[in-house]
């Protein structure tokens, strides 16, 4: 499946590092999302972008900084993370925020040491 | 905001039996209820969804029922097969919340051959 791609697939970083996660969608969608998936927790919506504009920031700590340069690309910049930030970070896209189905990427497995 | 509870958290059935997963939601303004399936190590994928103007929807072995009065909806899988083994997530979307989904905690379904 190549509709929504994410890189890297795995990332190990120290608490003082700065890294970025990348998401790209090839579906012509206008809305993109970042989710956090932790063990034994629901999928947590972090950010929503619609036509490159951020429409939702779900009370996410400032150590997570999203960037959406165009409708096809979404980044999540990470700095001074905590061990509890270790999780699977999933990107998704949909046909506008009124579109129903969200197409997920494969995720980036992040480990903060 | 919306709150979605999902039960059970794990479910083990024998191949050929039926499986039922139930979700309750808190906000009566929610009008769209998708179900996602996430196989081990893979991305979540939409398998079926239902809108608030419909009480039931069926797609081959999968069906979803919605009770708006009680604010709960359920996923029914009949004639389960080993390939149905996965984590299933329900979600709810508020009427005026774009495409922001609130997910349930997930149900790990194991189908024993």
mmCIF file of C-alpha atoms in Angstrom:
data_model
loop_
_atom_site.group_PDB
_atom_site.id
_atom_site.type_symbol
_atom_site.label_atom_id
_atom_site.label_comp_id
_atom_site.label_asym_id
_atom_site.label_seq_id
_atom_site.Cartn_x
_atom_site.Cartn_y
_atom_site.Cartn_z
ATOM 1 C CA UNK A 1 0.000 0.000 0.000
ATOM 2 C CA UNK A 2 1.556 3.316 -1.033
ATOM 3 C CA UNK A 3 -1.322 5.789 -0.564
ATOM 4 C CA UNK A 4 0.107 7.249 2.654
ATOM 5 C CA UNK A 5 3.781 6.806 3.431
ATOM 6 C CA UNK A 6 5.724 7.642 6.561
ATOM 7 C CA UNK A 7 9.431 7.905 7.265
ATOM 8 C CA UNK A 8 11.273 6.792 9.186
ATOM 9 C CA UNK A 9 9.482 3.601 10.180
ATOM 10 C CA UNK A 10 11.502 3.310 13.385
ATOM 11 C CA UNK A 11 13.261 6.001 15.388
ATOM 12 C CA UNK A 12 15.226 5.900 18.606
ATOM 13 C CA UNK A 13 16.142 9.251 20.082
ATOM 14 C CA UNK A 14 17.496 10.679 23.286
ATOM 15 C CA UNK A 15 15.595 13.251 25.295
ATOM 16 C CA UNK A 16 17.841 16.064 24.097
ATOM 17 C CA UNK A 17 17.668 15.201 20.400
ATOM 18 C CA UNK A 18 15.704 16.946 17.686
ATOM 19 C CA UNK A 19 14.159 14.824 14.979
ATOM 20 C CA UNK A 20 11.332 15.026 12.452
ATOM 21 C CA UNK A 21 8.734 12.562 11.241
ATOM 22 C CA UNK A 22 7.549 12.810 7.675
ATOM 23 C CA UNK A 23 4.252 11.849 6.098
ATOM 24 C CA UNK A 24 3.317 11.990 2.430
ATOM 25 C CA UNK A 25 -0.019 11.157 0.844
ATOM 26 C CA UNK A 26 -0.510 10.341 -2.836
ATOM 27 C CA UNK A 27 -4.307 10.297 -2.778
ATOM 28 C CA UNK A 28 -5.108 13.905 -3.658
ATOM 29 C CA UNK A 29 -6.588 14.487 -0.218
ATOM 30 C CA UNK A 30 -6.856 17.860 1.449
ATOM 31 C CA UNK A 31 -6.864 16.935 5.116
ATOM 32 C CA UNK A 32 -4.046 15.328 7.089
ATOM 33 C CA UNK A 33 -3.814 14.151 10.668
ATOM 34 C CA UNK A 34 -1.287 13.082 13.282
ATOM 35 C CA UNK A 35 -2.302 10.411 15.804
ATOM 36 C CA UNK A 36 -0.443 8.889 18.729
ATOM 37 C CA UNK A 37 -0.992 5.198 19.452
ATOM 38 C CA UNK A 38 0.298 3.945 22.801
ATOM 39 C CA UNK A 39 -0.055 0.505 24.282
ATOM 40 C CA UNK A 40 -3.376 0.043 26.034
ATOM 41 C CA UNK A 41 -4.619 3.502 25.014
ATOM 42 C CA UNK A 42 -7.016 4.691 22.341
ATOM 43 C CA UNK A 43 -5.779 6.320 19.204
ATOM 44 C CA UNK A 44 -5.219 9.930 20.241
ATOM 45 C CA UNK A 45 -5.722 12.681 17.706
ATOM 46 C CA UNK A 46 -2.903 15.231 17.935
ATOM 47 C CA UNK A 47 -3.226 17.630 15.008
ATOM 48 C CA UNK A 48 -5.502 18.235 12.036
ATOM 49 C CA UNK A 49 -4.643 20.174 8.903
ATOM 50 C CA UNK A 50 -7.139 21.096 6.228
ATOM 51 C CA UNK A 51 -5.814 22.714 3.057
ATOM 52 C CA UNK A 52 -2.479 23.306 4.856
ATOM 53 C CA UNK A 53 -4.169 25.180 7.685
ATOM 54 C CA UNK A 54 -4.097 23.758 11.186
ATOM 55 C CA UNK A 55 -7.650 23.351 12.354
ATOM 56 C CA UNK A 56 -7.081 21.394 15.537
ATOM 57 C CA UNK A 57 -4.415 21.113 18.190
ATOM 58 C CA UNK A 58 -5.669 18.594 20.673
ATOM 59 C CA UNK A 59 -3.849 19.970 23.726
ATOM 60 C CA UNK A 60 -0.550 18.575 22.553
ATOM 61 C CA UNK A 61 2.641 19.627 24.407
ATOM 62 C CA UNK A 62 4.790 22.159 22.594
ATOM 63 C CA UNK A 63 7.652 19.662 22.285
ATOM 64 C CA UNK A 64 5.617 18.353 19.329
ATOM 65 C CA UNK A 65 5.520 20.846 16.479
ATOM 66 C CA UNK A 66 3.619 20.081 13.258
ATOM 67 C CA UNK A 67 4.302 21.531 9.850
ATOM 68 C CA UNK A 68 2.204 21.213 6.709
ATOM 69 C CA UNK A 69 3.942 22.884 3.731
ATOM 70 C CA UNK A 70 1.330 21.611 1.251
ATOM 71 C CA UNK A 71 -1.651 19.287 1.142
ATOM 72 C CA UNK A 72 0.514 16.266 0.371
ATOM 73 C CA UNK A 73 3.143 16.572 3.091
ATOM 74 C CA UNK A 74 2.979 16.669 6.845
ATOM 75 C CA UNK A 75 5.815 16.787 9.330
ATOM 76 C CA UNK A 76 6.030 16.347 13.060
ATOM 77 C CA UNK A 77 9.067 18.002 14.588
ATOM 78 C CA UNK A 78 10.198 16.536 17.882
ATOM 79 C CA UNK A 79 12.436 18.100 20.519
ATOM 80 C CA UNK A 80 13.218 17.433 24.167
ATOM 81 C CA UNK A 81 10.850 14.491 24.298
ATOM 82 C CA UNK A 82 10.118 12.395 27.368
ATOM 83 C CA UNK A 83 10.210 8.590 27.658
ATOM 84 C CA UNK A 84 6.402 8.581 27.920
ATOM 85 C CA UNK A 85 6.301 9.986 24.387
ATOM 86 C CA UNK A 86 7.442 6.604 23.103
ATOM 87 C CA UNK A 87 4.620 5.334 20.902
ATOM 88 C CA UNK A 88 3.539 4.614 17.353
ATOM 89 C CA UNK A 89 2.853 7.864 15.509
ATOM 90 C CA UNK A 90 0.339 7.475 12.729
ATOM 91 C CA UNK A 91 -0.367 9.891 9.937
ATOM 92 C CA UNK A 92 -3.691 9.827 8.104
ATOM 93 C CA UNK A 93 -5.382 11.713 5.299
ATOM 94 C CA UNK A 94 -8.926 12.191 4.055
ATOM 95 C CA UNK A 95 -10.805 13.996 1.327
ATOM 96 C CA UNK A 96 -11.243 17.228 3.246
ATOM 97 C CA UNK A 97 -12.323 17.332 6.854
ATOM 98 C CA UNK A 98 -15.816 16.477 5.676
ATOM 99 C CA UNK A 99 -14.576 13.299 4.056
ATOM 100 C CA UNK A 100 -15.358 10.138 5.900
ATOM 101 C CA UNK A 101 -12.683 7.537 5.479
ATOM 102 C CA UNK A 102 -9.283 8.288 6.897
ATOM 103 C CA UNK A 103 -6.401 6.504 5.218
ATOM 104 C CA UNK A 104 -3.585 5.718 7.588
ATOM 105 C CA UNK A 105 0.112 5.456 6.980
ATOM 106 C CA UNK A 106 2.186 2.573 8.389
ATOM 107 C CA UNK A 107 3.347 4.653 11.328
ATOM 108 C CA UNK A 108 6.670 5.555 12.900
ATOM 109 C CA UNK A 109 7.626 3.541 15.972
ATOM 110 C CA UNK A 110 9.321 6.091 18.249
ATOM 111 C CA UNK A 111 11.398 5.158 21.259
ATOM 112 C CA UNK A 112 12.663 7.915 23.527
ATOM 113 C CA UNK A 113 15.583 6.879 25.701
ATOM 114 C CA UNK B 1 -15.986 16.737 23.938
ATOM 115 C CA UNK B 2 -16.873 13.235 22.869
ATOM 116 C CA UNK B 3 -15.952 10.159 24.900
ATOM 117 C CA UNK B 4 -16.077 6.640 23.454
ATOM 118 C CA UNK B 5 -15.957 3.470 25.543
ATOM 119 C CA UNK B 6 -15.339 0.106 23.901
ATOM 120 C CA UNK B 7 -15.911 -3.395 25.284
ATOM 121 C CA UNK B 8 -14.564 -5.968 25.606
ATOM 122 C CA UNK B 9 -10.872 -5.165 25.435
ATOM 123 C CA UNK B 10 -10.095 -8.722 24.392
ATOM 124 C CA UNK B 11 -12.320 -11.332 22.794
ATOM 125 C CA UNK B 12 -11.485 -14.908 21.931
ATOM 126 C CA UNK B 13 -13.825 -16.981 19.764
ATOM 127 C CA UNK B 14 -13.725 -20.269 17.957
ATOM 128 C CA UNK B 15 -13.559 -20.193 14.179
ATOM 129 C CA UNK B 16 -17.087 -20.099 12.781
ATOM 130 C CA UNK B 17 -18.584 -18.445 15.842
ATOM 131 C CA UNK B 18 -19.874 -14.877 15.932
ATOM 132 C CA UNK B 19 -18.144 -11.947 17.594
ATOM 133 C CA UNK B 20 -19.775 -8.793 18.921
ATOM 134 C CA UNK B 21 -17.968 -5.634 20.000
ATOM 135 C CA UNK B 22 -19.858 -2.790 21.615
ATOM 136 C CA UNK B 23 -19.141 0.913 21.905
ATOM 137 C CA UNK B 24 -20.913 3.671 23.777
ATOM 138 C CA UNK B 25 -20.540 7.367 23.124
ATOM 139 C CA UNK B 26 -21.325 10.358 25.244
ATOM 140 C CA UNK B 27 -22.381 13.148 22.886
ATOM 141 C CA UNK B 28 -25.780 12.788 21.238
ATOM 142 C CA UNK B 29 -24.593 15.198 18.510
ATOM 143 C CA UNK B 30 -22.308 12.516 17.073
ATOM 144 C CA UNK B 31 -23.537 11.430 13.670
ATOM 145 C CA UNK B 32 -20.893 9.192 12.113
ATOM 146 C CA UNK B 33 -19.508 5.941 13.503
ATOM 147 C CA UNK B 34 -16.719 4.092 11.670
ATOM 148 C CA UNK B 35 -14.992 0.855 12.579
ATOM 149 C CA UNK B 36 -11.321 0.309 11.838
ATOM 150 C CA UNK B 37 -9.406 -2.959 11.792
ATOM 151 C CA UNK B 38 -5.707 -3.055 12.615
ATOM 152 C CA UNK B 39 -3.870 -6.292 11.974
ATOM 153 C CA UNK B 40 -0.659 -6.927 13.846
ATOM 154 C CA UNK B 41 2.073 -4.591 12.651
ATOM 155 C CA UNK B 42 -0.171 -2.957 10.083
ATOM 156 C CA UNK B 43 -2.067 0.302 9.724
ATOM 157 C CA UNK B 44 -5.718 0.766 10.751
ATOM 158 C CA UNK B 45 -8.146 0.342 7.864
ATOM 159 C CA UNK B 46 -11.817 1.234 7.639
ATOM 160 C CA UNK B 47 -14.020 -1.846 7.409
ATOM 161 C CA UNK B 48 -17.519 -0.450 7.838
ATOM 162 C CA UNK B 49 -19.233 2.732 8.965
ATOM 163 C CA UNK B 50 -22.717 3.937 9.801
ATOM 164 C CA UNK B 51 -24.429 7.298 9.962
ATOM 165 C CA UNK B 52 -26.938 8.391 12.542
ATOM 166 C CA UNK B 53 -29.858 8.278 10.123
ATOM 167 C CA UNK B 54 -29.471 4.504 9.705
ATOM 168 C CA UNK B 55 -30.036 1.804 12.306
ATOM 169 C CA UNK B 56 -28.120 -1.028 10.697
ATOM 170 C CA UNK B 57 -25.673 -1.635 7.886
ATOM 171 C CA UNK B 58 -24.326 -4.906 6.585
ATOM 172 C CA UNK B 59 -21.423 -5.884 4.370
ATOM 173 C CA UNK B 60 -21.064 -9.643 3.874
ATOM 174 C CA UNK B 61 -20.043 -11.106 7.253
ATOM 175 C CA UNK B 62 -19.797 -7.745 8.957
ATOM 176 C CA UNK B 63 -22.664 -5.657 10.289
ATOM 177 C CA UNK B 64 -22.964 -2.584 12.463
ATOM 178 C CA UNK B 65 -26.016 -1.583 14.490
ATOM 179 C CA UNK B 66 -26.701 1.812 16.020
ATOM 180 C CA UNK B 67 -29.005 2.691 18.895
ATOM 181 C CA UNK B 68 -29.148 6.494 19.067
ATOM 182 C CA UNK B 69 -31.403 6.559 22.079
ATOM 183 C CA UNK B 70 -29.020 4.480 24.145
ATOM 184 C CA UNK B 71 -25.972 6.021 22.439
ATOM 185 C CA UNK B 72 -24.319 2.767 21.588
ATOM 186 C CA UNK B 73 -23.285 0.963 18.429
ATOM 187 C CA UNK B 74 -21.981 -2.527 17.862
ATOM 188 C CA UNK B 75 -19.890 -4.471 15.364
ATOM 189 C CA UNK B 76 -21.070 -7.966 14.527
ATOM 190 C CA UNK B 77 -18.832 -10.460 12.731
ATOM 191 C CA UNK B 78 -20.427 -13.752 11.737
ATOM 192 C CA UNK B 79 -18.712 -16.994 10.715
ATOM 193 C CA UNK B 80 -15.400 -15.727 12.040
ATOM 194 C CA UNK B 81 -12.194 -16.801 10.330
ATOM 195 C CA UNK B 82 -8.591 -16.734 11.573
ATOM 196 C CA UNK B 83 -7.890 -13.746 9.305
ATOM 197 C CA UNK B 84 -10.439 -11.753 11.313
ATOM 198 C CA UNK B 85 -7.931 -11.780 14.184
ATOM 199 C CA UNK B 86 -6.912 -8.159 14.733
ATOM 200 C CA UNK B 87 -7.547 -5.135 16.914
ATOM 201 C CA UNK B 88 -10.827 -3.405 16.119
ATOM 202 C CA UNK B 89 -11.411 0.265 16.921
ATOM 203 C CA UNK B 90 -14.723 2.047 16.968
ATOM 204 C CA UNK B 91 -14.931 5.817 16.613
ATOM 205 C CA UNK B 92 -17.459 8.614 16.754
ATOM 206 C CA UNK B 93 -17.553 11.992 15.077
ATOM 207 C CA UNK B 94 -19.450 15.026 16.280
ATOM 208 C CA UNK B 95 -21.799 16.649 13.794
ATOM 209 C CA UNK B 96 -19.883 19.938 13.679
ATOM 210 C CA UNK B 97 -16.360 18.645 14.244
ATOM 211 C CA UNK B 98 -15.112 18.240 10.692
ATOM 212 C CA UNK B 99 -13.541 14.803 10.416
ATOM 213 C CA UNK B 100 -12.153 14.634 13.932
ATOM 214 C CA UNK B 101 -12.737 11.145 15.219
ATOM 215 C CA UNK B 102 -12.741 10.080 18.850
ATOM 216 C CA UNK B 103 -11.633 6.460 19.072
ATOM 217 C CA UNK B 104 -12.525 3.745 21.530
ATOM 218 C CA UNK B 105 -9.811 1.824 23.336
ATOM 219 C CA UNK B 106 -9.797 -1.083 20.903
ATOM 220 C CA UNK B 107 -10.750 -4.758 21.092
ATOM 221 C CA UNK B 108 -8.221 -7.483 20.406
ATOM 222 C CA UNK B 109 -10.126 -10.270 18.651
ATOM 223 C CA UNK B 110 -8.542 -13.702 18.480
ATOM 224 C CA UNK B 111 -10.164 -16.340 16.303
ATOM 225 C CA UNK B 112 -8.967 -19.816 17.175
ATOM 226 C CA UNK B 113 -8.890 -22.349 14.339
#
